[in-house]
CSV table of C-alpha atoms and ligand atoms in Angstrom, one decimal:
chain,number,residue,atom,x,y,z
A,86,UNK,CA,-11.2,20.5,5.7
A,87,UNK,CA,-14.5,19.6,4.3
A,88,UNK,CA,-16.7,22.0,2.5
A,89,UNK,CA,-18.7,23.9,5.2
A,90,UNK,CA,-22.1,23.3,6.1
A,91,UNK,CA,-24.1,26.7,5.3
A,92,UNK,CA,-27.4,25.2,5.8
A,93,UNK,CA,-29.8,26.9,8.1
A,94,UNK,CA,-33.6,27.0,9.0
A,95,UNK,CA,-36.0,29.8,9.0
A,96,UNK,CA,-39.5,29.2,10.3
A,97,UNK,CA,-39.2,25.5,9.9
A,98,UNK,CA,-38.1,26.0,6.2
A,99,UNK,CA,-35.0,24.4,5.5
A,100,UNK,CA,-32.3,26.3,3.2
A,101,UNK,CA,-29.2,25.1,1.6
A,102,UNK,CA,-27.5,28.2,2.5
A,103,UNK,CA,-28.6,31.8,4.4
A,104,UNK,CA,-28.8,34.0,1.2
A,105,UNK,CA,-32.2,34.8,-0.1
A,106,UNK,CA,-33.5,37.5,-2.6
A,107,UNK,CA,-35.5,40.2,-1.0
A,108,UNK,CA,-38.8,41.0,-2.2
A,109,UNK,CA,-39.6,43.4,-4.8
A,110,UNK,CA,-36.1,43.3,-6.2
A,111,UNK,CA,-36.0,39.9,-7.9
A,112,UNK,CA,-39.7,39.9,-9.4
A,113,UNK,CA,-41.3,36.7,-9.6
A,114,UNK,CA,-37.9,35.0,-10.5
A,115,UNK,CA,-38.0,35.2,-14.3
A,116,UNK,CA,-35.5,37.8,-15.1
A,117,UNK,CA,-33.0,37.2,-12.4
A,118,UNK,CA,-32.9,33.3,-13.1
A,119,UNK,CA,-30.8,34.2,-16.1
A,120,UNK,CA,-27.9,35.8,-14.1
A,121,UNK,CA,-28.6,34.1,-10.5
A,122,UNK,CA,-29.0,30.4,-10.4
A,123,UNK,CA,-31.9,30.0,-8.1
A,124,UNK,CA,-30.7,26.5,-7.4
A,125,UNK,CA,-27.6,27.8,-5.6
A,126,UNK,CA,-29.4,30.3,-3.3
A,127,UNK,CA,-31.4,29.6,-0.2
A,128,UNK,CA,-34.8,31.2,-1.1
A,129,UNK,CA,-36.3,33.6,-3.2
A,130,UNK,CA,-38.8,36.1,-1.7
A,131,UNK,CA,-41.1,37.0,-4.5
A,132,UNK,CA,-42.6,40.6,-5.3
A,133,UNK,CA,-45.5,41.6,-3.1
A,134,UNK,CA,-48.8,39.8,-4.0
A,135,UNK,CA,-52.5,41.2,-3.2
A,136,UNK,CA,-55.9,39.7,-3.8
A,137,UNK,CA,-56.4,41.7,-6.9
A,138,UNK,CA,-53.6,43.1,-9.6
A,139,UNK,CA,-52.7,46.8,-9.5
A,140,UNK,CA,-50.3,49.1,-11.3
A,141,UNK,CA,-48.7,50.7,-8.4
A,142,UNK,CA,-47.9,54.4,-8.1
A,143,UNK,CA,-47.3,56.8,-11.1
A,144,UNK,CA,-43.6,57.7,-12.3
A,145,UNK,CA,-41.0,58.9,-11.3
A,146,UNK,CA,-40.9,56.1,-9.0
A,147,UNK,CA,-37.3,55.7,-8.1
A,148,UNK,CA,-34.1,58.0,-7.8
A,149,UNK,CA,-30.4,57.4,-6.8
A,150,UNK,CA,-29.1,58.8,-3.5
A,151,UNK,CA,-25.4,58.9,-2.4
A,152,UNK,CA,-25.6,55.4,-1.1
A,153,UNK,CA,-28.6,53.5,-2.1
A,154,UNK,CA,-31.9,54.5,-3.6
A,155,UNK,CA,-35.3,56.0,-3.2
A,156,UNK,CA,-38.3,54.1,-4.3
A,157,UNK,CA,-42.0,54.8,-4.4
A,158,UNK,CA,-43.0,51.8,-6.6
A,159,UNK,CA,-46.3,51.1,-4.7
A,160,UNK,CA,-46.6,47.5,-4.9
A,161,UNK,CA,-47.7,46.7,-8.5
A,162,UNK,CA,-48.6,43.1,-8.7
A,163,UNK,CA,-50.4,40.5,-10.6
A,164,UNK,CA,-52.9,39.4,-8.0
A,165,UNK,CA,-53.1,36.2,-6.2
A,166,UNK,CA,-54.8,34.0,-8.6
A,167,UNK,CA,-52.8,35.0,-11.6
A,168,UNK,CA,-49.7,34.3,-9.4
A,169,UNK,CA,-50.6,30.9,-8.6
A,170,UNK,CA,-51.7,30.0,-12.1
A,171,UNK,CA,-49.1,31.8,-14.1
A,172,UNK,CA,-46.0,32.6,-12.0
A,173,UNK,CA,-45.8,29.6,-9.4
A,174,UNK,CA,-45.2,26.9,-12.2
A,175,UNK,CA,-42.0,28.7,-13.2
A,176,UNK,CA,-40.8,28.8,-9.9
A,177,UNK,CA,-41.6,25.2,-9.3
A,178,UNK,CA,-38.6,24.1,-11.8
A,179,UNK,CA,-36.0,25.2,-9.4
A,180,UNK,CA,-34.7,23.4,-6.3
A,181,UNK,CA,-35.0,26.6,-3.9
A,182,UNK,CA,-37.2,27.7,-1.5
A,183,UNK,CA,-40.1,30.1,-2.4
A,184,UNK,CA,-41.3,32.5,-0.1
A,185,UNK,CA,-44.3,34.6,-1.1
A,186,UNK,CA,-44.6,38.3,0.1
A,187,UNK,CA,-48.1,39.2,0.7
A,188,UNK,CA,-50.0,42.5,1.4
A,189,UNK,CA,-53.5,43.3,1.7
A,190,UNK,CA,-55.6,46.7,2.0
A,191,UNK,CA,-57.5,45.3,5.3
A,192,UNK,CA,-56.6,43.0,8.0
A,193,UNK,CA,-59.2,40.4,6.3
A,194,UNK,CA,-57.5,40.9,2.7
A,195,UNK,CA,-54.1,39.8,4.3
A,196,UNK,CA,-56.1,36.6,5.6
A,197,UNK,CA,-57.6,36.0,2.3
A,198,UNK,CA,-54.4,36.3,0.2
A,199,UNK,CA,-52.8,34.0,2.8
A,200,UNK,CA,-55.6,31.4,2.6
A,201,UNK,CA,-55.5,31.4,-1.0
A,202,UNK,CA,-51.8,30.5,-0.9
A,203,UNK,CA,-52.1,27.7,1.8
A,204,UNK,CA,-51.4,24.1,0.3
A,205,UNK,CA,-50.0,25.6,-3.2
A,206,UNK,CA,-47.5,23.2,-4.3
A,207,UNK,CA,-44.2,25.3,-4.7
A,208,UNK,CA,-45.0,27.6,-2.1
A,209,UNK,CA,-42.9,27.0,1.2
A,210,UNK,CA,-43.7,30.1,3.3
A,211,UNK,CA,-45.2,33.5,3.4
A,212,UNK,CA,-43.8,36.8,4.3
A,213,UNK,CA,-46.4,39.2,5.2
A,214,UNK,CA,-45.4,43.1,4.4
A,215,UNK,CA,-46.8,45.3,7.1
A,216,UNK,CA,-44.0,48.0,6.4
A,217,UNK,CA,-44.3,49.3,2.9
A,218,UNK,CA,-43.8,53.0,3.2
A,219,UNK,CA,-45.3,53.9,-0.4
A,220,UNK,CA,-49.1,52.6,0.2
A,221,UNK,CA,-51.5,54.1,2.5
A,222,UNK,CA,-53.4,50.8,3.2
A,223,UNK,CA,-51.8,47.6,3.7
A,224,UNK,CA,-48.2,49.0,4.4
A,225,UNK,CA,-46.8,51.0,7.0
A,226,UNK,CA,-50.1,51.9,8.6
A,227,UNK,CA,-50.3,48.2,9.8
A,228,UNK,CA,-46.5,47.9,10.7
A,229,UNK,CA,-46.4,50.9,12.8
A,230,UNK,CA,-49.4,50.5,15.0
A,231,UNK,CA,-48.9,47.8,17.7
A,232,UNK,CA,-52.5,46.9,18.1
A,233,UNK,CA,-52.9,46.7,14.3
A,234,UNK,CA,-49.8,44.4,13.9
A,235,UNK,CA,-51.2,42.1,16.6
A,236,UNK,CA,-54.6,41.9,14.5
A,237,UNK,CA,-53.0,41.4,11.1
A,238,UNK,CA,-50.5,38.7,12.3
A,239,UNK,CA,-53.5,36.7,14.3
A,240,UNK,CA,-55.6,36.8,11.3
A,241,UNK,CA,-53.1,35.5,8.9
A,242,UNK,CA,-52.1,33.0,11.4
A,243,UNK,CA,-55.8,31.6,11.4
A,244,UNK,CA,-55.8,31.6,7.6
A,245,UNK,CA,-52.6,29.4,6.9
A,246,UNK,CA,-50.6,26.4,8.1
A,247,UNK,CA,-47.7,27.8,6.0
A,248,UNK,CA,-44.5,29.2,7.8
A,249,UNK,CA,-45.4,32.8,8.5
A,250,UNK,CA,-42.7,35.5,8.3
A,251,UNK,CA,-43.6,39.1,9.3
A,252,UNK,CA,-41.5,41.8,7.6
A,253,UNK,CA,-41.1,44.7,10.0
A,254,UNK,CA,-40.8,48.5,9.5
A,255,UNK,CA,-37.6,50.3,10.7
A,256,UNK,CA,-40.1,53.4,10.8
A,257,UNK,CA,-41.0,53.1,14.4
A,258,UNK,CA,-39.4,54.1,17.8
A,259,UNK,CA,-38.9,50.6,19.2
A,260,UNK,CA,-38.7,47.9,16.6
A,261,UNK,CA,-38.5,45.0,19.4
A,262,UNK,CA,-42.0,45.8,20.6
A,263,UNK,CA,-43.3,45.0,17.0
A,264,UNK,CA,-41.2,41.9,16.9
A,265,UNK,CA,-42.4,40.6,20.2
A,266,UNK,CA,-46.1,41.3,19.1
A,267,UNK,CA,-45.5,39.2,16.1
A,268,UNK,CA,-44.2,36.3,18.0
A,269,UNK,CA,-46.9,36.4,20.6
A,270,UNK,CA,-49.4,36.3,17.7
A,271,UNK,CA,-47.8,33.2,16.3
A,272,UNK,CA,-45.6,34.3,13.6
A,273,UNK,CA,-42.6,31.9,13.0
A,274,UNK,CA,-40.0,34.3,12.1
A,275,UNK,CA,-39.4,38.0,11.5
A,276,UNK,CA,-37.8,39.8,8.5
A,277,UNK,CA,-36.0,43.2,8.9
A,278,UNK,CA,-35.8,46.0,7.6
A,279,UNK,CA,-38.0,47.3,4.9
A,280,UNK,CA,-36.9,50.6,3.7
A,281,UNK,CA,-36.7,54.0,5.7
A,282,UNK,CA,-38.8,56.8,4.7
A,283,UNK,CA,-36.8,59.4,2.9
A,284,UNK,CA,-37.1,62.4,0.4
A,285,UNK,CA,-35.2,63.9,-2.3
A,286,UNK,CA,-35.6,67.3,-4.1
A,287,UNK,CA,-34.5,68.3,-7.4
A,288,UNK,CA,-32.7,71.7,-7.0
A,289,UNK,CA,-33.3,72.6,-10.6
A,290,UNK,CA,-36.9,72.4,-10.5
A,291,UNK,CA,-37.4,72.6,-6.8
A,292,UNK,CA,-39.7,69.6,-7.2
A,293,UNK,CA,-39.5,66.1,-5.2
A,294,UNK,CA,-37.7,63.6,-7.3
A,295,UNK,CA,-40.4,61.2,-6.9
A,296,UNK,CA,-44.1,61.8,-7.9
A,297,UNK,CA,-45.0,60.3,-4.6
A,298,UNK,CA,-43.0,63.1,-3.0
A,299,UNK,CA,-41.6,60.5,-0.4
A,300,UNK,CA,-40.1,57.0,-0.8
A,301,UNK,CA,-38.4,54.1,0.7
A,302,UNK,CA,-34.5,54.3,1.1
A,303,UNK,CA,-32.6,51.2,0.7
A,304,UNK,CA,-29.1,50.3,-0.1
A,305,UNK,CA,-25.8,50.6,1.9
A,306,UNK,CA,-26.8,54.0,3.5
A,307,UNK,CA,-29.2,51.6,5.7
A,308,UNK,CA,-27.0,48.9,6.6
A,309,UNK,CA,-25.9,50.0,10.0
A,310,UNK,CA,-29.5,50.9,11.0
A,311,UNK,CA,-30.5,47.5,10.0
A,312,UNK,CA,-27.7,45.6,11.7
A,313,UNK,CA,-28.5,47.4,14.8
A,314,UNK,CA,-32.3,46.5,14.7
A,315,UNK,CA,-31.2,42.8,13.8
A,316,UNK,CA,-29.3,42.8,16.9
A,317,UNK,CA,-31.9,44.3,19.1
A,318,UNK,CA,-34.6,42.0,17.8
A,319,UNK,CA,-32.4,39.0,18.2
A,320,UNK,CA,-32.0,40.0,21.9
A,321,UNK,CA,-35.8,40.2,22.1
A,322,UNK,CA,-37.4,37.2,20.4
A,323,UNK,CA,-36.8,33.7,20.2
A,324,UNK,CA,-38.1,33.1,16.8
A,325,UNK,CA,-35.6,33.3,14.1
A,326,UNK,CA,-34.7,36.7,12.3
A,327,UNK,CA,-33.9,37.4,8.5
A,328,UNK,CA,-31.7,40.4,8.2
A,329,UNK,CA,-31.7,42.8,5.1
A,330,UNK,CA,-30.7,46.2,4.4
A,331,UNK,CA,-27.8,47.5,2.2
A,332,UNK,CA,-26.2,43.9,1.9
A,333,UNK,CA,-23.7,44.0,-1.1
A,334,UNK,CA,-21.2,41.3,-0.3
A,335,UNK,CA,-20.4,38.4,2.0
A,336,UNK,CA,-18.7,40.8,4.8
A,337,UNK,CA,-21.7,42.6,4.8
A,338,UNK,CA,-23.9,39.5,5.3
A,339,UNK,CA,-21.5,38.2,7.9
A,340,UNK,CA,-22.4,41.3,9.8
A,341,UNK,CA,-26.1,40.4,10.1
A,342,UNK,CA,-25.3,36.7,10.9
A,343,UNK,CA,-22.9,37.6,13.9
A,344,UNK,CA,-25.6,39.9,14.9
A,345,UNK,CA,-28.1,37.0,15.1
A,346,UNK,CA,-29.8,36.8,11.8
A,347,UNK,CA,-30.5,33.0,10.9
A,348,UNK,CA,-30.6,34.1,7.2
A,349,UNK,CA,-30.0,37.1,5.2
A,350,UNK,CA,-31.6,38.7,1.8
A,351,UNK,CA,-30.2,40.7,-0.8
A,352,UNK,CA,-32.2,43.8,-2.3
A,353,UNK,CA,-31.1,46.8,-4.0
A,354,UNK,CA,-27.5,45.3,-4.9
A,355,UNK,CA,-29.6,42.7,-7.3
A,356,UNK,CA,-30.1,45.9,-9.4
A,357,UNK,CA,-26.3,46.6,-9.7
A,358,UNK,CA,-25.2,42.9,-10.0
A,359,UNK,CA,-28.0,40.1,-10.3
A,360,UNK,CA,-25.3,37.4,-9.4
A,361,UNK,CA,-24.8,39.1,-5.9
A,362,UNK,CA,-26.5,36.4,-3.9
A,363,UNK,CA,-24.3,33.7,-5.5
A,364,UNK,CA,-21.3,35.6,-4.8
A,365,UNK,CA,-22.3,36.1,-1.3
A,366,UNK,CA,-22.9,32.3,-0.8
A,367,UNK,CA,-19.4,31.4,-2.1
A,368,UNK,CA,-17.9,34.2,-0.2
A,369,UNK,CA,-19.3,32.9,3.2
A,370,UNK,CA,-18.3,29.6,2.3
A,371,UNK,CA,-14.6,30.6,1.7
A,372,UNK,CA,-14.6,32.8,4.9
A,373,UNK,CA,-15.8,29.7,6.8
A,374,UNK,CA,-13.2,27.5,5.1
A,375,UNK,CA,-10.4,29.9,5.8
A,376,UNK,CA,-11.3,30.1,9.6
A,377,UNK,CA,-12.2,26.2,9.8
A,378,UNK,CA,-15.7,26.9,10.8
A,379,UNK,CA,-17.6,24.0,9.8
A,380,UNK,CA,-21.4,25.0,10.5
A,381,UNK,CA,-23.1,28.2,9.8
A,382,UNK,CA,-24.5,27.9,13.2
A,383,UNK,CA,-21.0,28.6,14.8
A,384,UNK,CA,-21.3,32.0,13.4
A,385,UNK,CA,-25.0,33.0,14.2
A,386,UNK,CA,-25.4,35.6,16.9
A,387,UNK,CA,-21.7,35.4,17.9
A,388,UNK,CA,-21.0,39.2,17.9
A,389,UNK,CA,-18.3,39.7,20.8
A,390,UNK,CA,-19.8,42.4,23.0
A,391,UNK,CA,-17.1,43.5,25.2
A,392,UNK,CA,-18.0,42.7,28.9
A,393,UNK,CA,-20.7,40.1,27.8
A,394,UNK,CA,-20.1,36.3,28.1
A,395,UNK,CA,-20.8,34.6,24.6
B,55,LIG,C1,-37.5,48.7,-5.8
B,55,LIG,C2,-38.0,48.0,-4.5
B,55,LIG,C3,-39.1,47.3,-4.4
B,55,LIG,C4,-39.3,46.6,-3.2
B,55,LIG,N1,-40.6,45.7,-3.1
B,55,LIG,C5,-41.0,45.2,-1.8
B,55,LIG,C6,-42.1,44.6,-1.8
B,55,LIG,O1,-42.8,44.5,-2.8
B,55,LIG,N2,-42.4,44.0,-0.7
B,55,LIG,C7,-41.5,44.0,0.4
B,55,LIG,O2,-41.9,43.5,1.6
B,55,LIG,N3,-40.4,44.8,0.4
B,55,LIG,C8,-40.2,45.3,-0.8
B,55,LIG,N4,-38.9,46.0,-0.9
B,55,LIG,C9,-37.9,46.2,0.3
B,55,LIG,C10,-36.8,45.3,0.1
B,55,LIG,O3,-37.3,43.8,0.0
B,55,LIG,C11,-35.7,45.4,1.3
B,55,LIG,O4,-36.4,45.0,2.5
B,55,LIG,C12,-35.1,46.6,1.4
B,55,LIG,O5,-34.9,47.1,0.1
B,55,LIG,C13,-34.0,46.7,2.2
B,55,LIG,O6,-32.8,46.0,1.6
B,55,LIG,P1,-31.8,46.4,0.6
B,55,LIG,O7,-31.2,47.5,1.3
B,55,LIG,O8,-30.7,45.3,0.3
B,55,LIG,O9,-32.6,46.8,-0.8
B,55,LIG,C14,-38.4,46.6,-2.1
B,55,LIG,C15,-37.3,47.5,-2.2
B,55,LIG,C16,-37.1,48.1,-3.4
B,55,LIG,C17,-35.8,48.8,-3.7
């Protein structure tokens, strides 16, 4: 059989394969590019960018948990101007798609950051983070209230012609209503999930392990929650879904694709093995070859639910 076709499309962005690097786990590409050939992945979603530079939360900001990690990094970033001037030129060297993760502390700020990136060569799309659990403004407060979600998506939509992806929070009762609100306000795709709010306590000191007290749980521990949410959202909206949460190998990635995700992103696994994304792309290709599946499309959303027609 010929090499399987792993290409896919998200929000009008054509990808050579469905494997992306999740925001905040691959920086602006510099370090990870030494271990993970960016020319071989679908896209890099860069670390969150705001209007102005900031340092993030005080340490300790990360701790290990039985099947993943807790982080309360708090979105440190270089600010949008310096990102465009100093970081985008590096990313432009690669033949990969660059999706810029953005956030703001007000609805208008989201619009301003989006506007600043509009038309910048080498930027192929935006992913708006309305779901960071570690910052008060500009994070989860926007993504866990339906009305604010609508306002922020609509504001960004008016500020940019770039493909717009909205990153959803799992820390809500019904994630499908948030996905639907994003679709209604003009988002081109949704990505899910961001981290789940967690807490860990050091029994020697009786103190929380994170200075922020709570943090975002990521890694294999959250994968079943993420797969369930991706499946629910794919059954609710027509726009494409990017799935993420605990993906460590190609089998994990396949779960998300079968649940309906058109692409997937690798986050925490990058810290353990920065070549994970490449290994996943190769693993998907091999899986398809072995099963005579010529196109990725033949897998997407093909989970067999007993009693339901495909
Ligand atoms: C250290 C760290 C930093 C992160 N920073 C961001 C960020 O800046 N913006 C964002 O939207 N998500 C951020 N995330 C969330 C990840 O992109 C991803 O949604 C989440 O970790 C689930 O995937 P995983 O289990 O594969 O890590 C961050 C996650 C981690 C672990």
